[in-house]
Every structure is written in structure tokens, then in C-alpha cells.
Short mmCIF file of C-alpha atoms in Angstrom, two decimals:
data_model
loop_
_atom_site.label_atom_id
_atom_site.label_comp_id
_atom_site.label_asym_id
_atom_site.label_seq_id
_atom_site.Cartn_x
_atom_site.Cartn_y
_atom_site.Cartn_z
CA UNK A 225 20.75 -12.33 22.77
CA UNK A 226 23.04 -10.03 24.78
CA UNK A 227 23.43 -6.26 24.47
CA UNK A 228 26.50 -6.39 22.21
CA UNK A 229 24.79 -8.71 19.72
CA UNK A 230 21.77 -6.40 19.65
CA UNK A 231 24.07 -3.46 18.88
CA UNK A 232 25.69 -5.51 16.12
CA UNK A 233 22.27 -6.33 14.63
CA UNK A 234 21.34 -2.64 14.54
CA UNK A 235 24.66 -1.71 12.95
CA UNK A 236 24.40 -4.43 10.29
CA UNK A 237 20.79 -3.40 9.53
CA UNK A 238 21.80 0.23 9.05
CA UNK A 239 24.71 -0.79 6.83
CA UNK A 240 22.41 -2.94 4.67
CA UNK A 241 20.04 0.01 4.30
CA UNK A 242 23.06 2.08 3.32
CA UNK A 243 23.88 -0.07 0.28
CA UNK A 244 20.40 0.25 -1.22
CA UNK A 245 21.63 2.95 -3.60
CA UNK A 246 23.93 0.47 -5.33
CA UNK A 247 21.06 -1.88 -6.25
CA UNK A 248 18.86 1.01 -7.34
CA UNK A 249 21.55 2.56 -9.53
CA UNK A 250 22.34 -0.76 -11.23
CA UNK A 251 18.62 -1.30 -11.94
CA UNK A 252 18.49 2.17 -13.53
CA UNK A 253 21.47 1.26 -15.70
CA UNK A 254 19.67 -1.89 -16.84
CA UNK A 255 16.66 0.22 -17.88
CA UNK A 256 14.12 0.18 -15.03
CA UNK A 257 12.22 3.35 -14.05
CA UNK A 258 11.93 4.67 -10.46
CA UNK A 259 8.28 3.50 -10.21
CA UNK A 260 9.25 0.03 -11.42
CA UNK A 261 12.08 -0.15 -8.88
CA UNK A 262 9.67 0.84 -6.09
CA UNK A 263 7.30 -1.93 -7.20
CA UNK A 264 10.10 -4.49 -7.38
CA UNK A 265 11.32 -3.57 -3.91
CA UNK A 266 7.81 -3.73 -2.42
CA UNK A 267 6.92 -7.02 -4.11
CA UNK A 268 10.17 -8.81 -3.30
CA UNK A 269 10.32 -7.49 0.28
CA UNK A 270 6.69 -8.49 0.90
CA UNK A 271 7.41 -12.00 -0.37
CA UNK A 272 10.49 -12.48 1.81
CA UNK A 273 8.80 -11.01 4.89
CA UNK A 274 5.63 -13.10 4.51
CA UNK A 275 7.71 -16.27 4.18
CA UNK A 276 9.74 -15.33 7.26
CA UNK A 277 6.74 -14.51 9.44
CA UNK A 278 4.81 -17.56 8.19
CA UNK A 279 7.61 -19.87 9.32
CA UNK A 280 8.30 -17.94 12.53
CA UNK A 281 4.78 -17.29 13.81
CA UNK A 282 1.90 -17.31 11.34
CA UNK A 283 -0.39 -15.81 13.99
CA UNK A 284 1.37 -12.52 13.32
CA UNK A 285 -0.28 -12.44 9.89
CA UNK A 286 -3.75 -12.02 11.39
CA UNK A 287 -5.23 -8.52 11.40
CA UNK A 288 -8.69 -7.00 11.51
CA UNK A 289 -10.01 -5.65 8.21
CA UNK A 290 -11.04 -2.47 10.01
CA UNK A 291 -7.37 -1.87 10.89
CA UNK A 292 -6.36 -1.70 7.24
CA UNK A 293 -6.41 2.07 7.55
CA UNK A 294 -3.15 1.91 9.53
CA UNK A 295 -1.40 0.10 6.70
CA UNK A 296 -2.82 2.43 4.08
CA UNK A 297 -0.88 5.05 6.01
CA UNK A 298 2.37 3.11 6.52
CA UNK A 299 2.34 1.27 3.20
CA UNK A 300 0.80 3.62 0.65
CA UNK A 301 1.07 7.17 1.97
CA UNK A 302 4.49 6.57 3.52
CA UNK A 303 6.49 3.71 1.96
CA UNK A 304 5.34 4.11 -1.67
CA UNK A 305 5.95 7.85 -1.82
CA UNK A 306 9.07 7.64 0.34
CA UNK A 307 10.63 5.05 -1.96
CA UNK A 308 9.63 6.90 -5.12
CA UNK A 309 11.07 10.18 -3.83
CA UNK A 310 14.27 8.49 -2.61
CA UNK A 311 14.88 6.48 -5.78
CA UNK A 312 14.09 9.49 -7.97
CA UNK A 313 16.43 11.63 -5.85
CA UNK A 314 19.22 9.07 -6.36
CA UNK A 315 18.63 9.33 -10.12
CA UNK A 316 18.46 13.14 -10.04
CA UNK A 317 21.34 13.85 -7.63
CA UNK A 318 23.57 11.12 -6.19
CA UNK A 319 23.44 8.30 -3.67
CA UNK A 320 25.24 10.42 -1.05
CA UNK A 321 23.07 13.53 -1.39
CA UNK A 322 19.80 11.57 -1.59
CA UNK A 323 20.75 9.55 1.48
CA UNK A 324 21.53 12.57 3.64
CA UNK A 325 18.40 14.44 2.56
CA UNK A 326 16.44 11.34 3.62
CA UNK A 327 17.88 11.90 7.09
CA UNK A 328 15.83 15.06 7.46
CA UNK A 329 13.09 12.62 8.53
CA UNK A 330 13.76 13.02 12.30
CA UNK A 331 13.26 16.78 11.93
CA UNK A 332 9.89 16.18 10.26
CA UNK A 333 8.98 13.72 13.03
CA UNK A 334 9.66 16.44 15.61
CA UNK A 335 7.35 18.84 13.75
CA UNK A 336 4.57 16.27 13.24
CA UNK A 337 4.81 15.10 16.86
CA UNK A 338 4.36 18.68 18.00
CA UNK A 339 1.35 19.26 15.74
CA UNK A 340 -0.39 15.89 16.22
CA UNK A 341 0.66 14.65 19.66
CA UNK A 342 1.38 18.00 21.32
CA UNK A 343 4.88 16.84 22.26
CA UNK A 344 7.01 19.59 23.77
CA UNK A 345 9.20 21.53 21.34
CA UNK A 346 12.27 21.82 23.56
CA UNK A 347 15.36 23.95 23.02
CA UNK A 348 17.27 20.77 22.12
CA UNK A 349 14.72 19.85 19.43
CA UNK A 350 14.72 23.37 18.02
CA UNK A 351 18.51 23.33 17.86
CA UNK A 352 18.34 19.97 16.03
CA UNK A 353 15.96 21.48 13.46
CA UNK A 354 18.31 24.43 12.91
CA UNK A 355 21.35 22.14 12.58
CA UNK A 356 19.42 19.97 10.08
CA UNK A 357 18.48 23.01 7.99
CA UNK A 358 22.02 24.40 7.96
CA UNK A 359 23.50 20.96 7.24
CA UNK A 360 21.18 20.43 4.28
CA UNK A 361 22.12 23.89 3.00
CA UNK A 362 25.75 22.79 2.88
CA UNK A 363 24.89 19.45 1.27
CA UNK A 364 22.88 20.96 -1.59
CA UNK A 365 25.37 23.79 -2.12
CA UNK A 366 23.41 26.85 -0.98
CA UNK A 367 26.07 27.39 1.68
CA UNK A 368 28.72 28.69 1.87
CA UNK A 369 28.86 30.23 -1.65
CA UNK A 370 25.15 30.37 -2.59
CA UNK A 371 25.93 28.24 -5.67
CA UNK A 372 23.50 25.33 -5.80
CA UNK A 373 25.27 21.98 -6.25
CA UNK A 374 22.06 20.11 -7.09
CA UNK A 375 18.82 20.99 -8.87
CA UNK A 376 15.79 22.32 -7.03
CA UNK A 377 13.88 19.26 -8.24
CA UNK A 378 16.47 16.95 -6.71
CA UNK A 379 16.31 18.88 -3.45
CA UNK A 380 12.51 18.65 -3.33
CA UNK A 381 12.67 14.90 -4.02
CA UNK A 382 15.21 14.47 -1.23
CA UNK A 383 13.11 16.41 1.25
CA UNK A 384 10.04 14.48 0.06
CA UNK A 385 11.75 11.21 0.94
CA UNK A 386 12.44 12.54 4.43
CA UNK A 387 8.86 13.81 4.79
CA UNK A 388 7.18 10.56 3.77
CA UNK A 389 9.64 8.45 5.75
CA UNK A 390 8.77 10.55 8.80
CA UNK A 391 5.09 9.79 8.22
CA UNK A 392 5.91 6.09 8.67
CA UNK A 393 6.78 6.83 12.30
CA UNK A 394 3.52 8.73 12.76
CA UNK A 395 1.24 6.11 11.18
CA UNK A 396 3.30 3.30 12.67
CA UNK A 397 2.81 4.71 16.15
CA UNK A 398 -0.91 3.96 15.90
CA UNK A 399 -0.44 0.53 14.29
CA UNK A 400 2.10 -0.59 16.90
CA UNK A 401 -0.45 0.03 19.66
CA UNK A 402 -2.37 -2.99 18.34
CA UNK A 403 0.12 -5.15 16.43
CA UNK A 404 3.61 -6.63 16.65
CA UNK A 405 6.30 -4.72 14.77
CA UNK A 406 6.77 -7.62 12.34
CA UNK A 407 3.05 -7.60 11.54
CA UNK A 408 3.23 -3.88 10.83
CA UNK A 409 6.27 -4.33 8.60
CA UNK A 410 4.75 -7.21 6.60
CA UNK A 411 1.45 -5.46 5.92
CA UNK A 412 3.21 -2.19 5.19
CA UNK A 413 5.02 -3.77 2.25
CA UNK A 414 2.00 -5.84 1.18
CA UNK A 415 -0.14 -2.71 0.96
CA UNK A 416 2.71 -0.84 -0.76
CA UNK A 417 3.08 -3.62 -3.35
CA UNK A 418 -0.66 -3.74 -4.08
CA UNK A 419 -0.82 0.05 -4.42
CA UNK A 420 2.23 0.73 -6.61
CA UNK A 421 2.30 -2.31 -8.92
CA UNK A 422 -0.74 -1.39 -11.12
CA UNK A 423 0.73 2.08 -11.76
CA UNK A 424 4.39 1.11 -12.11
CA UNK A 425 4.33 -0.51 -15.52
CA UNK A 426 6.58 -3.22 -14.14
CA UNK A 427 5.04 -5.73 -16.55
CA UNK A 428 6.48 -3.69 -19.43
CA UNK A 429 9.96 -4.48 -18.14
CA UNK A 430 9.63 -8.17 -19.02
CA UNK A 431 12.64 -8.24 -21.38
CA UNK A 432 14.79 -6.58 -18.70
CA UNK A 433 14.01 -9.43 -16.32
CA UNK A 434 15.88 -11.81 -18.61
CA UNK A 435 19.07 -10.15 -17.38
CA UNK A 436 20.61 -12.18 -14.51
CA UNK A 437 22.10 -8.96 -13.13
CA UNK A 438 18.56 -7.58 -12.75
CA UNK A 439 17.55 -10.55 -10.56
CA UNK A 440 20.68 -10.20 -8.43
CA UNK A 441 19.77 -6.54 -7.85
CA UNK A 442 16.10 -7.34 -7.17
CA UNK A 443 17.02 -9.97 -4.57
CA UNK A 444 19.59 -7.61 -3.12
CA UNK A 445 17.03 -4.81 -2.96
CA UNK A 446 14.18 -6.91 -1.55
CA UNK A 447 16.10 -9.21 0.77
CA UNK A 448 19.49 -7.73 1.71
CA UNK A 449 18.42 -4.07 1.79
CA UNK A 450 14.83 -4.46 2.99
CA UNK A 451 13.62 -7.70 4.58
CA UNK A 452 16.85 -8.72 6.34
CA UNK A 453 17.66 -5.29 7.86
CA UNK A 454 14.06 -4.89 9.07
CA UNK A 455 14.27 -8.30 10.77
CA UNK A 456 17.68 -7.55 12.31
CA UNK A 457 16.60 -4.08 13.43
CA UNK A 458 13.46 -5.49 15.04
CA UNK A 459 15.48 -8.14 16.87
CA UNK A 460 17.99 -5.55 18.02
CA UNK A 461 15.25 -3.27 19.32
CA UNK A 462 14.09 -6.05 21.63
CA UNK A 463 17.27 -5.61 23.69
CA UNK A 464 18.20 -1.93 23.45
CA UNK A 465 16.40 1.41 23.63
CA UNK A 466 14.95 2.80 20.41
CA UNK A 467 16.83 6.08 20.90
CA UNK A 468 20.14 4.24 21.10
CA UNK A 469 19.24 2.17 18.04
CA UNK A 470 18.38 5.32 16.08
CA UNK A 471 21.76 6.84 16.90
CA UNK A 472 23.59 3.70 15.74
CA UNK A 473 21.49 3.74 12.57
CA UNK A 474 23.07 7.06 11.58
CA UNK A 475 25.88 5.01 10.03
CA UNK A 476 23.43 4.42 7.15
CA UNK A 477 24.21 7.69 5.28
CA UNK A 478 27.92 7.15 5.99
CA UNK A 479 27.75 3.73 4.30
CA UNK A 480 25.68 5.22 1.47
CA UNK A 481 28.31 7.90 0.91
CA UNK A 482 31.06 5.28 0.86
CA UNK A 483 29.08 3.24 -1.69
CA UNK A 484 28.70 6.31 -3.88
CA UNK A 485 32.39 7.15 -3.56
CA UNK A 486 33.95 3.68 -3.92
CA UNK A 487 31.58 2.04 -6.43
CA UNK A 488 30.21 4.92 -8.50
CA UNK A 489 33.04 7.43 -7.94
CA UNK A 490 30.70 10.17 -6.73
CA UNK A 491 32.57 13.23 -5.54
CA UNK A 492 31.42 15.70 -2.89
CA UNK A 493 33.28 18.80 -1.77
CA UNK A 494 34.49 19.41 1.78
CA UNK A 495 31.51 21.66 2.61
CA UNK A 496 29.06 18.94 1.55
CA UNK A 497 30.77 16.41 3.81
CA UNK A 498 30.58 19.01 6.59
CA UNK A 499 26.84 19.26 5.93
CA UNK A 500 26.49 15.47 6.15
CA UNK A 501 28.15 15.52 9.58
CA UNK A 502 25.77 18.28 10.72
CA UNK A 503 22.66 16.35 9.65
CA UNK A 504 23.89 13.21 11.43
CA UNK A 505 24.64 15.34 14.51
CA UNK A 506 21.08 16.67 14.43
CA UNK A 507 19.73 13.10 14.46
CA UNK A 508 21.85 12.33 17.53
CA UNK A 509 20.62 15.49 19.26
CA UNK A 510 16.96 14.58 18.63
CA UNK A 511 17.40 10.99 19.83
CA UNK A 512 19.24 12.07 22.99
CA UNK A 513 16.34 14.41 23.65
CA UNK A 514 13.89 11.50 23.42
CA UNK A 515 16.09 9.36 25.66
CA UNK A 516 16.21 12.03 28.38
CA UNK A 517 12.46 12.57 28.13
CA UNK A 518 11.85 8.85 28.60
CA UNK A 519 14.12 8.77 31.65
CA UNK A 520 12.35 11.77 33.20
CA UNK A 521 8.99 10.12 32.61
CA UNK A 522 10.22 6.92 34.26
CA UNK A 523 11.60 8.84 37.26
CA UNK A 524 8.33 10.75 37.71
CA UNK A 525 6.36 7.49 37.60
CA UNK A 526 8.61 5.91 40.25
CA UNK A 527 8.30 8.91 42.51
CA UNK A 528 4.51 9.06 42.26
#
């Protein structure tokens, strides 16, 4: 795989993540609850990922029982709560607003990395945090007129999705020290499925599963917006830097906004779109900071 193909894989993966709101919204219209949708995504994604890894390299399915703690973190504490917050935010606000509030995750990663790993809080990172805060203020309607465009509950759900998604990077950092990224992804969704299913009431939705549209959305949610993009993103990361991949992935909220606009006719004002641009800019600032830090580390190692 060459560099251009890797870039394409990352872009396609981000775009597929961006259309997740369409499947979620259609499942809500059919009658599913947010918890049931989280369970359906976790179960279907786990199934597709296990089948993929089993045919690709079944050795990747082997883990130590003592390492289950990593996947409790990535699967239960992160993915379950991240998905519930995101899907609930979509229901409470809109696909566009929920998607951009999810992209506060890099700001939370910066804060957690400072607290847990003592990573330097540089001027560039601080500026990214400020830009994220101001951008979110425009998106939710606090700025420029102080008239809130969305409910406080919707805002908290959106920030919650960013918070718990950020925790995936923190827990995943420990898991990836011992396991392949595909192994981490598979067990993340397996643990998420086992944790959320008993509390989701998904079995009560039996009559809804007789709807062919529901199965199209479930397959779309589990395969096209979860398993496939994770596989493509992982393949792309094998050829390009993670910081570059993260910057390309910022097309996700753009795609999500287009889905909301073109399919569900969601309307945002000019200030909200300005806020979306600011949040995406903050992500780019943070990732460029990481890229420069990595280069400086590499230069110092070569000179020593």
C-alpha cells in the first residue's frame, strides 16, 4: 500500500464514521431507544470484527485474562458511555451539533495526558483548548448573542461523548503496549456488547426487528460505520503518521453536518458553522503540536 492509498483509507474511514448519525436517527424513528442502539452497534460490530480477525489472523484473538482490565476501560468505561452520550445527544440536539461536540475529545485528551502522563501543556495546546471552548460556545448558541440554541442537557451529553471518547485514547494507550490495534478494537466491542446488552432492553425490541429497514440500519451501523472504518483506519495508520491521520479524520464532522443538512434538513446558523470550523481548527492545532513533539524527540535521539 502506498502513501496515497493510506490517505484514501483514512478519509473513507472518517467519512463512514460521519454517516453514523443517519443510521442512528432512522433507528430512533423505527422505535429503538438510545441504549438499544448502543447495544445493537456493539453486538453487530463485535460480530463483524471477530469474523474479520478470525479469517485474517486468529492469533490476534488471544489475550491474557489478567489484561481484561484494559478492555473494561476501552469497552465499558469508554465505548459504552461514549456511544450512549453521542446517540442521546443526536436525539436531543441534532447530528451536526452532536458530532462537533464529540470533537472536543482531543481537548480532553490534552488535559488527561497532562494529569496522567505529565505531558507538557504547551502554548499551542493551551490555544487549542481556548479555540475549542470558544468554538463550542458558538455551536451551542452561547456566543455571540448569549441565546442558547440547544438545551443544557444536550450540551452535557455532547461534552460527555467527547469526554468518554477521549478516555478511549487513554485506556487504549496502555492496551496497545501489549496488543495489536485490531486485538484492542475487537475486545473493546466485545466487552462493550457484554456490558450494555443486559441493561439495554434490546430483547424488548423484538417486533421492531421484523422491519427490514431496521436490519439495513443495524448492518450499516455495525459494519459500514464501525467495523469497516476501524479496519480501514488501522490499515491507513500502518503507512502514515497518527497525527496526519487525525487531521484527515476531521472531515468526519463535516460529513456529519452534510448528512444532517441533506438528509434530515437540519439547519444551523452562520455562527454555528463558524464554531464548527473553530473546533476542527483546534483539532488540527493539537495534532500539529504532537507531530512537532515527535520530530523533536526523534532529532534528540539521533543527536545523542
